[in-house]
Coordinates of C-alpha atoms in Angstrom, one line a residue:
M318 CA 22.9 -6.5 1.9
S319 CA 21.6 -5.5 -1.5
V320 CA 20.9 -2.4 -3.5
K321 CA 18.3 -2.2 -6.2
R322 CA 16.8 0.3 -8.5
I323 CA 13.0 0.5 -8.1
E324 CA 12.6 0.8 -11.8
E325 CA 14.2 -2.6 -12.2
V326 CA 11.8 -4.4 -9.9
A327 CA 8.9 -6.1 -11.7
A328 CA 5.4 -4.9 -10.9
E329 CA 2.5 -7.3 -10.6
A330 CA -1.2 -6.5 -10.7
V331 CA -3.1 -6.6 -7.4
P332 CA -6.1 -8.8 -8.3
D333 CA -8.6 -7.3 -5.8
G334 CA -7.7 -3.7 -6.7
V335 CA -8.8 -1.6 -9.6
G336 CA -5.8 -0.2 -11.4
V337 CA -3.4 -1.3 -8.6
S338 CA 0.1 -2.8 -9.0
K339 CA 2.7 -3.8 -6.4
Q340 CA 6.5 -4.2 -6.5
V341 CA 8.2 -6.2 -3.8
L342 CA 11.3 -4.2 -3.1
I343 CA 12.6 -6.2 -0.1
S344 CA 11.0 -9.5 0.5
A345 CA 10.7 -11.6 3.7
E346 CA 13.4 -13.8 2.3
E347 CA 15.8 -10.8 2.0
A348 CA 15.2 -9.2 5.4
P349 CA 14.4 -10.8 8.8
N350 CA 12.0 -8.2 10.2
F351 CA 10.2 -6.2 7.6
A352 CA 9.1 -6.4 3.9
M353 CA 9.0 -3.3 1.7
R354 CA 6.6 -2.9 -1.2
C355 CA 5.8 -0.1 -3.5
F356 CA 2.1 0.2 -4.6
T357 CA 0.9 2.3 -7.5
I358 CA -2.8 3.1 -7.9
Q359 CA -3.7 4.6 -11.3
P360 CA -6.1 7.6 -11.6
G361 CA -9.6 6.3 -11.0
G362 CA -8.2 3.2 -9.3
S363 CA -8.9 1.9 -5.8
M364 CA -8.4 -0.9 -3.2
P365 CA -11.6 -2.2 -1.6
L366 CA -12.2 -1.8 2.2
H367 CA -10.2 -4.5 4.0
T368 CA -8.3 -5.4 7.1
N369 CA -4.9 -7.0 7.7
L370 CA -3.5 -8.9 10.7
V371 CA -0.3 -6.7 10.6
E372 CA 0.3 -3.0 10.8
H373 CA 1.3 -0.9 7.8
E374 CA 3.9 1.9 7.8
Q375 CA 3.6 4.0 4.5
Y376 CA 5.3 6.9 2.8
V377 CA 3.7 8.6 -0.1
L378 CA 6.1 9.0 -3.0
S379 CA 3.8 10.8 -5.5
G380 CA 0.2 11.7 -6.4
S381 CA -2.6 12.0 -3.9
A382 CA -5.5 9.8 -2.8
N383 CA -8.3 9.5 -0.2
V384 CA -7.4 7.0 2.4
V385 CA -10.0 5.8 4.9
I386 CA -8.7 4.3 8.1
G387 CA -11.4 3.2 10.5
E388 CA -14.0 6.0 10.5
E389 CA -11.6 8.8 9.4
T390 CA -11.0 9.9 5.8
Y391 CA -7.7 11.5 4.9
T392 CA -6.4 13.1 1.7
V393 CA -2.8 12.2 1.5
E394 CA -0.1 13.4 -0.9
Q395 CA 3.6 13.3 -1.6
G396 CA 5.6 13.5 1.6
N397 CA 2.9 12.2 3.9
V398 CA 3.5 9.3 6.3
V399 CA 0.6 7.0 7.0
F400 CA 0.2 4.5 9.9
I401 CA -2.5 1.8 9.7
P402 CA -2.8 -0.3 12.9
A403 CA -3.2 -4.0 12.6
G404 CA -6.9 -4.9 12.2
A405 CA -8.0 -1.4 11.2
A406 CA -10.4 -1.3 8.2
H407 CA -8.8 0.8 5.4
T408 CA -9.2 1.6 1.7
Y409 CA -7.6 3.8 -0.9
V410 CA -9.2 5.8 -3.8
N411 CA -7.2 7.8 -6.4
N412 CA -9.4 10.6 -7.6
G413 CA -6.5 12.5 -8.9
S414 CA -5.1 12.9 -12.4
E415 CA -1.7 11.1 -11.8
P416 CA -0.7 7.8 -10.3
F417 CA -0.6 7.5 -6.5
R418 CA 2.6 5.7 -5.4
F419 CA 3.5 4.8 -1.9
L420 CA 6.0 2.6 0.0
C421 CA 4.4 0.2 2.4
L422 CA 6.5 -1.6 5.1
V423 CA 5.0 -4.5 7.0
P424 CA 6.4 -6.9 9.6
N425 CA 7.4 -10.3 8.4
R426 CA 4.6 -12.1 10.3
E427 CA 1.6 -14.1 9.1
D428 CA -0.9 -11.8 7.5
K429 CA -4.4 -12.3 6.2
T430 CA -6.3 -9.7 4.1
S431 CA -10.1 -9.8 4.9
F432 CA -12.3 -7.8 2.6
I433 CA -15.4 -6.0 4.0
S434 CA -18.4 -5.9 1.8
S435 CA -20.4 -2.6 1.8

Protein backbone atom coordinates (compact mmCIF):
# COMPACT_ATOMS: atom_id res chain seq x y z
CA MET A 1 0.00 0.00 0.00
CA SER A 2 1.23 3.51 -0.73
CA VAL A 3 0.06 7.09 -0.66
CA LYS A 4 1.43 9.77 -3.00
CA ARG A 5 0.78 13.39 -3.75
CA ILE A 6 0.02 13.87 -7.45
CA GLU A 7 2.17 17.03 -7.47
CA GLU A 8 5.21 14.94 -6.48
CA VAL A 9 4.90 12.46 -9.37
CA ALA A 10 7.11 13.38 -12.33
CA ALA A 11 5.39 14.18 -15.63
CA GLU A 12 6.78 13.04 -18.95
CA ALA A 13 5.93 14.32 -22.41
CA VAL A 14 3.81 12.03 -24.57
CA PRO A 15 5.82 11.94 -27.83
CA ASP A 16 2.89 11.41 -30.21
CA GLY A 17 0.76 14.13 -28.63
CA VAL A 18 0.88 17.90 -29.03
CA GLY A 19 1.17 19.58 -25.63
CA VAL A 20 0.43 16.31 -23.80
CA SER A 21 2.11 14.99 -20.64
CA LYS A 22 1.54 11.90 -18.50
CA GLN A 23 2.15 11.04 -14.85
CA VAL A 24 2.13 7.38 -13.85
CA LEU A 25 0.42 7.49 -10.45
CA ILE A 26 0.13 3.74 -9.88
CA SER A 27 2.22 1.50 -12.11
CA ALA A 28 1.81 -2.14 -13.08
CA GLU A 29 4.63 -2.91 -10.65
CA GLU A 30 2.66 -1.36 -7.77
CA ALA A 31 -0.78 -2.87 -8.37
CA PRO A 32 -1.70 -6.26 -9.81
CA ASN A 33 -4.82 -5.34 -11.80
CA PHE A 34 -4.89 -1.71 -12.93
CA ALA A 35 -2.53 1.17 -13.65
CA MET A 36 -3.55 4.77 -12.95
CA ARG A 37 -2.19 7.67 -14.97
CA CYS A 38 -2.93 11.39 -15.07
CA PHE A 39 -2.82 13.07 -18.48
CA THR A 40 -2.62 16.82 -19.06
CA ILE A 41 -3.37 18.34 -22.47
CA GLN A 42 -2.44 22.00 -22.75
CA PRO A 43 -4.74 24.53 -24.50
CA GLY A 44 -4.47 23.90 -28.24
CA GLY A 45 -3.02 20.45 -27.58
CA SER A 46 -4.26 17.10 -28.84
CA MET A 47 -3.70 13.38 -29.15
CA PRO A 48 -3.99 11.87 -32.63
CA LEU A 49 -6.69 9.36 -33.51
CA HIS A 50 -5.64 5.94 -32.21
CA THR A 51 -6.77 2.61 -30.81
CA ASN A 52 -5.59 0.52 -27.87
CA LEU A 53 -5.89 -3.17 -27.07
CA VAL A 54 -7.20 -2.37 -23.58
CA GLU A 55 -10.20 -0.39 -22.36
CA HIS A 56 -9.82 3.01 -20.64
CA GLU A 57 -11.77 4.27 -17.64
CA GLN A 58 -11.33 8.04 -17.25
CA TYR A 59 -12.36 10.80 -14.86
CA VAL A 60 -11.99 14.47 -15.85
CA LEU A 61 -10.24 16.50 -13.14
CA SER A 62 -10.24 19.93 -14.79
CA GLY A 63 -10.69 21.78 -18.05
CA SER A 64 -12.67 20.61 -21.05
CA ALA A 65 -11.95 18.91 -24.36
CA ASN A 66 -13.59 17.36 -27.37
CA VAL A 67 -13.24 13.59 -27.21
CA VAL A 68 -14.06 11.46 -30.23
CA ILE A 69 -14.89 7.82 -29.52
CA GLY A 70 -15.74 5.84 -32.63
CA GLU A 71 -18.16 8.00 -34.64
CA GLU A 72 -19.33 10.13 -31.69
CA THR A 73 -17.89 13.46 -30.52
CA TYR A 74 -18.35 14.48 -26.89
CA THR A 75 -17.49 17.69 -25.08
CA VAL A 76 -16.27 16.58 -21.67
CA GLU A 77 -15.48 18.66 -18.61
CA GLN A 78 -14.63 18.44 -14.93
CA GLY A 79 -16.64 15.73 -13.20
CA ASN A 80 -17.39 13.69 -16.34
CA VAL A 81 -16.60 9.98 -16.50
CA VAL A 82 -15.50 8.55 -19.86
CA PHE A 83 -15.36 4.89 -20.92
CA ILE A 84 -13.42 3.93 -24.04
CA PRO A 85 -13.85 0.27 -25.05
CA ALA A 86 -10.84 -1.76 -26.13
CA GLY A 87 -10.23 -1.29 -29.85
CA ALA A 88 -12.35 1.89 -30.17
CA ALA A 89 -10.74 4.68 -32.19
CA HIS A 90 -10.44 7.81 -30.05
CA THR A 91 -8.81 11.23 -29.94
CA TYR A 92 -8.68 14.28 -27.66
CA VAL A 93 -8.53 17.99 -28.59
CA ASN A 94 -8.27 20.78 -26.04
CA ASN A 95 -9.87 23.84 -27.63
CA GLY A 96 -10.27 25.52 -24.24
CA SER A 97 -8.21 28.15 -22.45
CA GLU A 98 -7.02 25.98 -19.55
CA PRO A 99 -5.26 22.62 -19.29
CA PHE A 100 -7.44 19.53 -19.66
CA ARG A 101 -6.52 16.98 -16.96
CA PHE A 102 -7.94 13.51 -16.51
CA LEU A 103 -7.24 10.29 -14.68
CA CYS A 104 -6.99 7.22 -16.90
CA LEU A 105 -7.15 3.71 -15.50
CA VAL A 106 -6.22 0.74 -17.66
CA PRO A 107 -5.94 -2.98 -16.98
CA ASN A 108 -2.43 -4.33 -16.53
CA ARG A 109 -2.47 -6.35 -19.73
CA GLU A 110 -0.45 -6.13 -22.90
CA ASP A 111 -1.41 -2.97 -24.79
CA LYS A 112 -0.52 -1.59 -28.17
CA THR A 113 -1.31 1.89 -29.42
CA SER A 114 -2.09 2.01 -33.15
CA PHE A 115 -2.34 5.42 -34.79
CA ILE A 116 -4.89 5.99 -37.54
CA SER A 117 -3.86 8.34 -40.33
CA SER A 118 -6.53 10.71 -41.61
